Short mmCIF file of C-alpha atoms in Angstrom, two decimals:
data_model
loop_
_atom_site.label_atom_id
_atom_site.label_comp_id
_atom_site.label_asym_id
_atom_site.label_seq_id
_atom_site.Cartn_x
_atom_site.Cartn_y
_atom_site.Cartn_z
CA UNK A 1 21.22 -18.91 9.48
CA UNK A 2 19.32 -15.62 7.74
CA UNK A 3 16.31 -14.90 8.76
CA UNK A 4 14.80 -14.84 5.55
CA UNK A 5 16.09 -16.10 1.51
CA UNK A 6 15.95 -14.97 -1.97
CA UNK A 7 12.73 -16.99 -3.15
CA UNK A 8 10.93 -15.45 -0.01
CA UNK A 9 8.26 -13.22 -1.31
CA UNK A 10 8.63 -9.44 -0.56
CA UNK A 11 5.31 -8.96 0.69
CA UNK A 12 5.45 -11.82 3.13
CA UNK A 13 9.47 -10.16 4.47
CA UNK A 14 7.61 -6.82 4.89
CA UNK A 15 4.27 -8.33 6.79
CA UNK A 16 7.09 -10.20 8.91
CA UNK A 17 9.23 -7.20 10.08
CA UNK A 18 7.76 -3.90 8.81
CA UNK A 19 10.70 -1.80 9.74
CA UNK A 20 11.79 -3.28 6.59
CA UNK A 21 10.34 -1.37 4.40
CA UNK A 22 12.00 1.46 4.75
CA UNK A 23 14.88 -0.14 2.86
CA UNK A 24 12.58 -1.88 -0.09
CA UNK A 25 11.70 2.35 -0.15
CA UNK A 26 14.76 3.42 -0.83
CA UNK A 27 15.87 0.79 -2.92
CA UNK A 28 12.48 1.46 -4.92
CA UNK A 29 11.44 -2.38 -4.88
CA UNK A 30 7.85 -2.92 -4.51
CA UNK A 31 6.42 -4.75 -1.67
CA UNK A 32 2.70 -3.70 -2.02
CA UNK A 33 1.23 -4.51 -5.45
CA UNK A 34 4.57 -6.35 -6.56
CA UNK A 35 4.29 -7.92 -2.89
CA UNK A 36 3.55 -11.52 -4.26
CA UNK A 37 7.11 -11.67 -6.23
CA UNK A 38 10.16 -13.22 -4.69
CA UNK A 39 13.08 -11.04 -3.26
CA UNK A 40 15.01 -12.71 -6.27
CA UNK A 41 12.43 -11.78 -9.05
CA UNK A 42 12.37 -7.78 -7.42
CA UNK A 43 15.66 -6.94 -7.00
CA UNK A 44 16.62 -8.56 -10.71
CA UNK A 45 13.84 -6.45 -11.82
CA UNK A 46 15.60 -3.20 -10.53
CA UNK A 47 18.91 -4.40 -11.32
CA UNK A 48 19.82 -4.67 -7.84
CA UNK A 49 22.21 -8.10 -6.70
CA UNK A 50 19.96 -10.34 -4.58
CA UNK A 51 22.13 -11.39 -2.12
CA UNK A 52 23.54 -8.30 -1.03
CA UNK A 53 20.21 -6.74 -0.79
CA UNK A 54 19.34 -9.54 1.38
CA UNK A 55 22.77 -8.91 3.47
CA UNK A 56 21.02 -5.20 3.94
CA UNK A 57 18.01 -6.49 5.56
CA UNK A 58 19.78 -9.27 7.60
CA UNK A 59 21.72 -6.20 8.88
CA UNK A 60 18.58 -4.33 9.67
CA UNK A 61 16.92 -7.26 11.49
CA UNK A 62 20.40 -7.87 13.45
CA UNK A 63 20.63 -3.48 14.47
CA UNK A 64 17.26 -2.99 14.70
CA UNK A 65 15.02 -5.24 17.96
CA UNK A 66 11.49 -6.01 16.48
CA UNK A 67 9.10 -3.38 17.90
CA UNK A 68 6.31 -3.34 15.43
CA UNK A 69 3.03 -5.34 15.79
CA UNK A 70 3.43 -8.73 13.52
CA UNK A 71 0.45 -8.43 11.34
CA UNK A 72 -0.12 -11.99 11.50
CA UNK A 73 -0.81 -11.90 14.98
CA UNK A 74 -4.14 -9.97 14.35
CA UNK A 75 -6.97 -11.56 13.86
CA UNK A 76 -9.01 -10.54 10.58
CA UNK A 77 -11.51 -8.03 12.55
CA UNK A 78 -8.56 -6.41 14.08
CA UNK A 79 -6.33 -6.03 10.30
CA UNK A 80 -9.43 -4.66 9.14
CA UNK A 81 -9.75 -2.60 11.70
CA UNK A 82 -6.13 -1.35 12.42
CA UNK A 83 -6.33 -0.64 8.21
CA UNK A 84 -9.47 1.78 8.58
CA UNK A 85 -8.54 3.61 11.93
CA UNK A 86 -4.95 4.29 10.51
CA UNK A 87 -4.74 4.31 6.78
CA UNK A 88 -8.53 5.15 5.59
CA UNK A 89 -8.49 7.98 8.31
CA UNK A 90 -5.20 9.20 6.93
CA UNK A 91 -6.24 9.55 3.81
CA UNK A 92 -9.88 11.16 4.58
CA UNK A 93 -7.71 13.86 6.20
CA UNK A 94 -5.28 14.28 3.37
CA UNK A 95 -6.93 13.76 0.44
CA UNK A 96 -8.82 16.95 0.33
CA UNK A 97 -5.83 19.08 1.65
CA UNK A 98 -2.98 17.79 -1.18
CA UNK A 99 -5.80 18.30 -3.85
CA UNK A 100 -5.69 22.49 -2.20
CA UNK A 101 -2.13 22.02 -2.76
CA UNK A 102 -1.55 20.38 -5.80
CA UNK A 103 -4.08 22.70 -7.31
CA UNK A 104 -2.40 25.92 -5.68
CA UNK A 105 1.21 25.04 -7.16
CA UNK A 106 -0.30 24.28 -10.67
CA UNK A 107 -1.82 27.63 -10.46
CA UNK A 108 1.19 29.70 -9.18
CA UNK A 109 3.73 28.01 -10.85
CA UNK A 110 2.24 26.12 -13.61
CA UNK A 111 3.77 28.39 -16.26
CA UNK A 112 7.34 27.60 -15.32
CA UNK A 113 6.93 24.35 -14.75
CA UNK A 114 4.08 22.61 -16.55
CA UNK A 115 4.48 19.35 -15.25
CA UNK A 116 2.37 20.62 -12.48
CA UNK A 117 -0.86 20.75 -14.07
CA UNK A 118 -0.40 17.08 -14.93
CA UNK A 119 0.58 16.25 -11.27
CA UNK A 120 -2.71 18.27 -10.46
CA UNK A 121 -4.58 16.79 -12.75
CA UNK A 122 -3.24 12.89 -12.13
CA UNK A 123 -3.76 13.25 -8.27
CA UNK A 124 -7.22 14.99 -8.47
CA UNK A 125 -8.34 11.90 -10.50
CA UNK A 126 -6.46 9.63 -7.79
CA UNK A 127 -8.12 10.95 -5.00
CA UNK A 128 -11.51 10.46 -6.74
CA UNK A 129 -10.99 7.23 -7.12
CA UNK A 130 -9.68 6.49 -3.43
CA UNK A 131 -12.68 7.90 -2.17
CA UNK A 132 -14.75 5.75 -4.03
CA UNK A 133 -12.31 2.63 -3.42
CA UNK A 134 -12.46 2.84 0.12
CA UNK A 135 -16.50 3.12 0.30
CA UNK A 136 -16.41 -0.23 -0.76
CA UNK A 137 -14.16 -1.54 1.75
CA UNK A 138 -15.84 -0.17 4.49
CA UNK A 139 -19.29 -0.90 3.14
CA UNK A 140 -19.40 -4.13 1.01
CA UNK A 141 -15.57 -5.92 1.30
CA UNK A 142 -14.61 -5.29 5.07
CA UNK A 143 -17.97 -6.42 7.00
CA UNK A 144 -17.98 -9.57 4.60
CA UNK A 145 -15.04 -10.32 6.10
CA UNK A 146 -15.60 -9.45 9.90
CA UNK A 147 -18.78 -11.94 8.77
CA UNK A 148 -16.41 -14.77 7.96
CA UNK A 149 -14.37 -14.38 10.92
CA UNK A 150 -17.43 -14.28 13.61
CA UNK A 151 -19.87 -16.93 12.05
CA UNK A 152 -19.50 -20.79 13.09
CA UNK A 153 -20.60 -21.73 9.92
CA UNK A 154 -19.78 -20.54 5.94
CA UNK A 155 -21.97 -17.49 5.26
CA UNK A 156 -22.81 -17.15 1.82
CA UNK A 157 -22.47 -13.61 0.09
CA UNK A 158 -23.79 -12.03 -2.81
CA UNK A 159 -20.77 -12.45 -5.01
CA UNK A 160 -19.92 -15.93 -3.95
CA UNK A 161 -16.55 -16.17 -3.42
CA UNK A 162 -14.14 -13.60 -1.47
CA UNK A 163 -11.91 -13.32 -4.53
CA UNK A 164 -14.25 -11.84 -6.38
CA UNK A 165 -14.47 -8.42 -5.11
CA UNK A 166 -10.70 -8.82 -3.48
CA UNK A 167 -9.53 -9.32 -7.55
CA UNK A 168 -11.45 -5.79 -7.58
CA UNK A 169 -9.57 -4.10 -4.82
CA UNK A 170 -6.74 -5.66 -6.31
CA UNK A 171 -6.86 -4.09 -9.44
CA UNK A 172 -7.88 -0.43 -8.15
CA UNK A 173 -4.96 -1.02 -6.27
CA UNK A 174 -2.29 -1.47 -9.06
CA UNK A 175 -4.17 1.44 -11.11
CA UNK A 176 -3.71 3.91 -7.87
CA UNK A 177 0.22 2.03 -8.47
CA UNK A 178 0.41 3.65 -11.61
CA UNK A 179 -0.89 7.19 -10.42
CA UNK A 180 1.43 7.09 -7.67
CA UNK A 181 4.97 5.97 -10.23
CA UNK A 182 4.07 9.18 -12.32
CA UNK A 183 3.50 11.59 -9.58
CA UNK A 184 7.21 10.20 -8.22
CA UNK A 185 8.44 10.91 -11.74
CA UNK A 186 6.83 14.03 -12.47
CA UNK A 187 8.33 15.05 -9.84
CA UNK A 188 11.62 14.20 -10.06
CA UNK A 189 11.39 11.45 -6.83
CA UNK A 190 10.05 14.54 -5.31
CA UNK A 191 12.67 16.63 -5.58
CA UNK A 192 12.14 20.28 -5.24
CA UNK A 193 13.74 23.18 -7.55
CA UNK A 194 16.05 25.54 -6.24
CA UNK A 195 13.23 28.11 -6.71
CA UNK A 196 10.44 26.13 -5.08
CA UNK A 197 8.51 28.23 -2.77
CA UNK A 198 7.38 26.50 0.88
CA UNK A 199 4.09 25.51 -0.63
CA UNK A 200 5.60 23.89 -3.34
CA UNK A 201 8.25 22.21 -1.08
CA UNK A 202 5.00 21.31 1.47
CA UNK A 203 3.54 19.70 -1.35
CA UNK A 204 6.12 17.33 -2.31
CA UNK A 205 6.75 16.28 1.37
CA UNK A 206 3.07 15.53 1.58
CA UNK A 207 3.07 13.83 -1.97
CA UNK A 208 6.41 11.27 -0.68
CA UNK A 209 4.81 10.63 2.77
CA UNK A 210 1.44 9.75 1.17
CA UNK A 211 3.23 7.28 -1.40
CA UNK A 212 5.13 5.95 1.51
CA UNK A 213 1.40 5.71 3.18
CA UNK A 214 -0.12 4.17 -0.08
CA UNK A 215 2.64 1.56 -0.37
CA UNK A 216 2.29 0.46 3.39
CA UNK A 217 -1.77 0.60 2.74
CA UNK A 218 -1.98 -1.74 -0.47
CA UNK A 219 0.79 -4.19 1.43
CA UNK A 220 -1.17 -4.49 4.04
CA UNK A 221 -4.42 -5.74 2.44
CA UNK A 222 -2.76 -7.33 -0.77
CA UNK A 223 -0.45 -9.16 1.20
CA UNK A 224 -1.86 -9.94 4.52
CA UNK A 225 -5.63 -9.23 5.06
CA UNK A 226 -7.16 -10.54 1.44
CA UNK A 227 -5.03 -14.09 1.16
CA UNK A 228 -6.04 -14.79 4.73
CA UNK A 229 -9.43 -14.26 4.70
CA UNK A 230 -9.64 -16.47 1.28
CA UNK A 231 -8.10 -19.05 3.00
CA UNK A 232 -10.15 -18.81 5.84
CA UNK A 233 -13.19 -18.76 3.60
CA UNK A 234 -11.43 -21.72 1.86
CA UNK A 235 -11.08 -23.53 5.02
CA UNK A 236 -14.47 -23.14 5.95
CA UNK A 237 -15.84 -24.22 2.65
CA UNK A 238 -13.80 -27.75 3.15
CA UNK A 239 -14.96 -27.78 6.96
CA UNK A 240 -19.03 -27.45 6.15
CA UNK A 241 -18.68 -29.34 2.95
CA UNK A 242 -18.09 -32.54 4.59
#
């Protein structure tokens, strides 16, 4: 018997064994904003057979014992705060150091290769955005839900229900989605020239580990933290409305 099948979605095979994502990286299937898609509908997308991808991952899963935490086993508070203290400090750190970077190569090398002004330009705008994205998960989105979690009964909020402002995450999520498909094509998967100098080859190590970071980030939330805490809202809505 496999462990998972075809019409399982890939966000819900990558919140169940993380260690998987490695391969839905290198196959390039997405798990984080395409996470609510079935393992059929992903690999068919990509032109990859179903079933054999599936034989990859039952052959992960039978080499590999499960060490990583099962994300379902936190409660909300905890998701929340495993997402801040790992991937919101991450990014605080690196933000500001791959816009030196990005900015440095454009500048150095941006006449021999132009595409670097654009991957300048692109992340500079990204990283804006994150910023701003992640103020409102701290501030407004996060403590709404550590709310829900500790209260006996249904608090109410501002915008009503949860949805609301997760459909906003949501979508700043697939538009950093987009930033992040043309960095990996402007640069080539991140593929460094035979002339690249160590900043430049610095740069697009930093640029695949923070997609890798991204991807795990947006999974996390889009796939995990926001459907439970609607349904616990849900739940609660029945429970009070009786």
């Amino acid at each position: 018997m496999t462990t998972f099948q075809v019409h399982d979605t890939v966000g819900a095979i990558v919140g169940a064994r993380p260690y998987l994502s490695r391969l839905f990286e290198e196959a390039k299937l997405d798990y984080c904003c395409g996470g609510k898609k079935t393992l059929d509908e992903a690999c068919r997308k990509q032109g990859i057979d179903p079933q054999g991808f599936l034989a990859q991952l039952e052959t992960a899963i039978a080499r590999e014992p499960e060490s990583d935490v099962n994300l379902a086993d936190l409660s909300l508070t905890e998701l929340a705060d495993h997402i801040e203290q790992t991937h919101h400090v991450y990014l605080r750190s690196e933000l500001p150091r791959l816009e030196r970077m990005t900015a440095k190569v454009a500048a150095v090398h941006g006449d021999k290769e132009p595409r670097l002004h654009q991957i300048k330009d692109i992340f500079l705008a990204l990283s804006q955005e994150l910023g701003t994205h992640l103020m409102k998960e701290e501030q407004i989105l996060f403590p709404m839900i550590r709310q829900l979690e500790s209260s006996d009964t249904l608090p109410m909020f501002h915008c009503g229900s949860l949805a609301n402002p997760v459909r906003q995450m949501e979508f700043e999520h697939d538009e950093a989605g987009i930033a992040l498909g043309q960095l990996r094509q402007l640069t080539d998967d991140f593929t460094e020239p035979d002339w690249a100098c160590n900043t430049y080859r610095a740069m697009l190590d930093a640029l695949a580990t923070f997609e890798q970071d991204m991807h795990q980030h947006i999974h996390k939330e889009n796939n995990v933290l926001f459907p439970r805490a609607i349904e616990m809202q849900q739940q609660k809505a029945r429970q009070f409305s009786l």
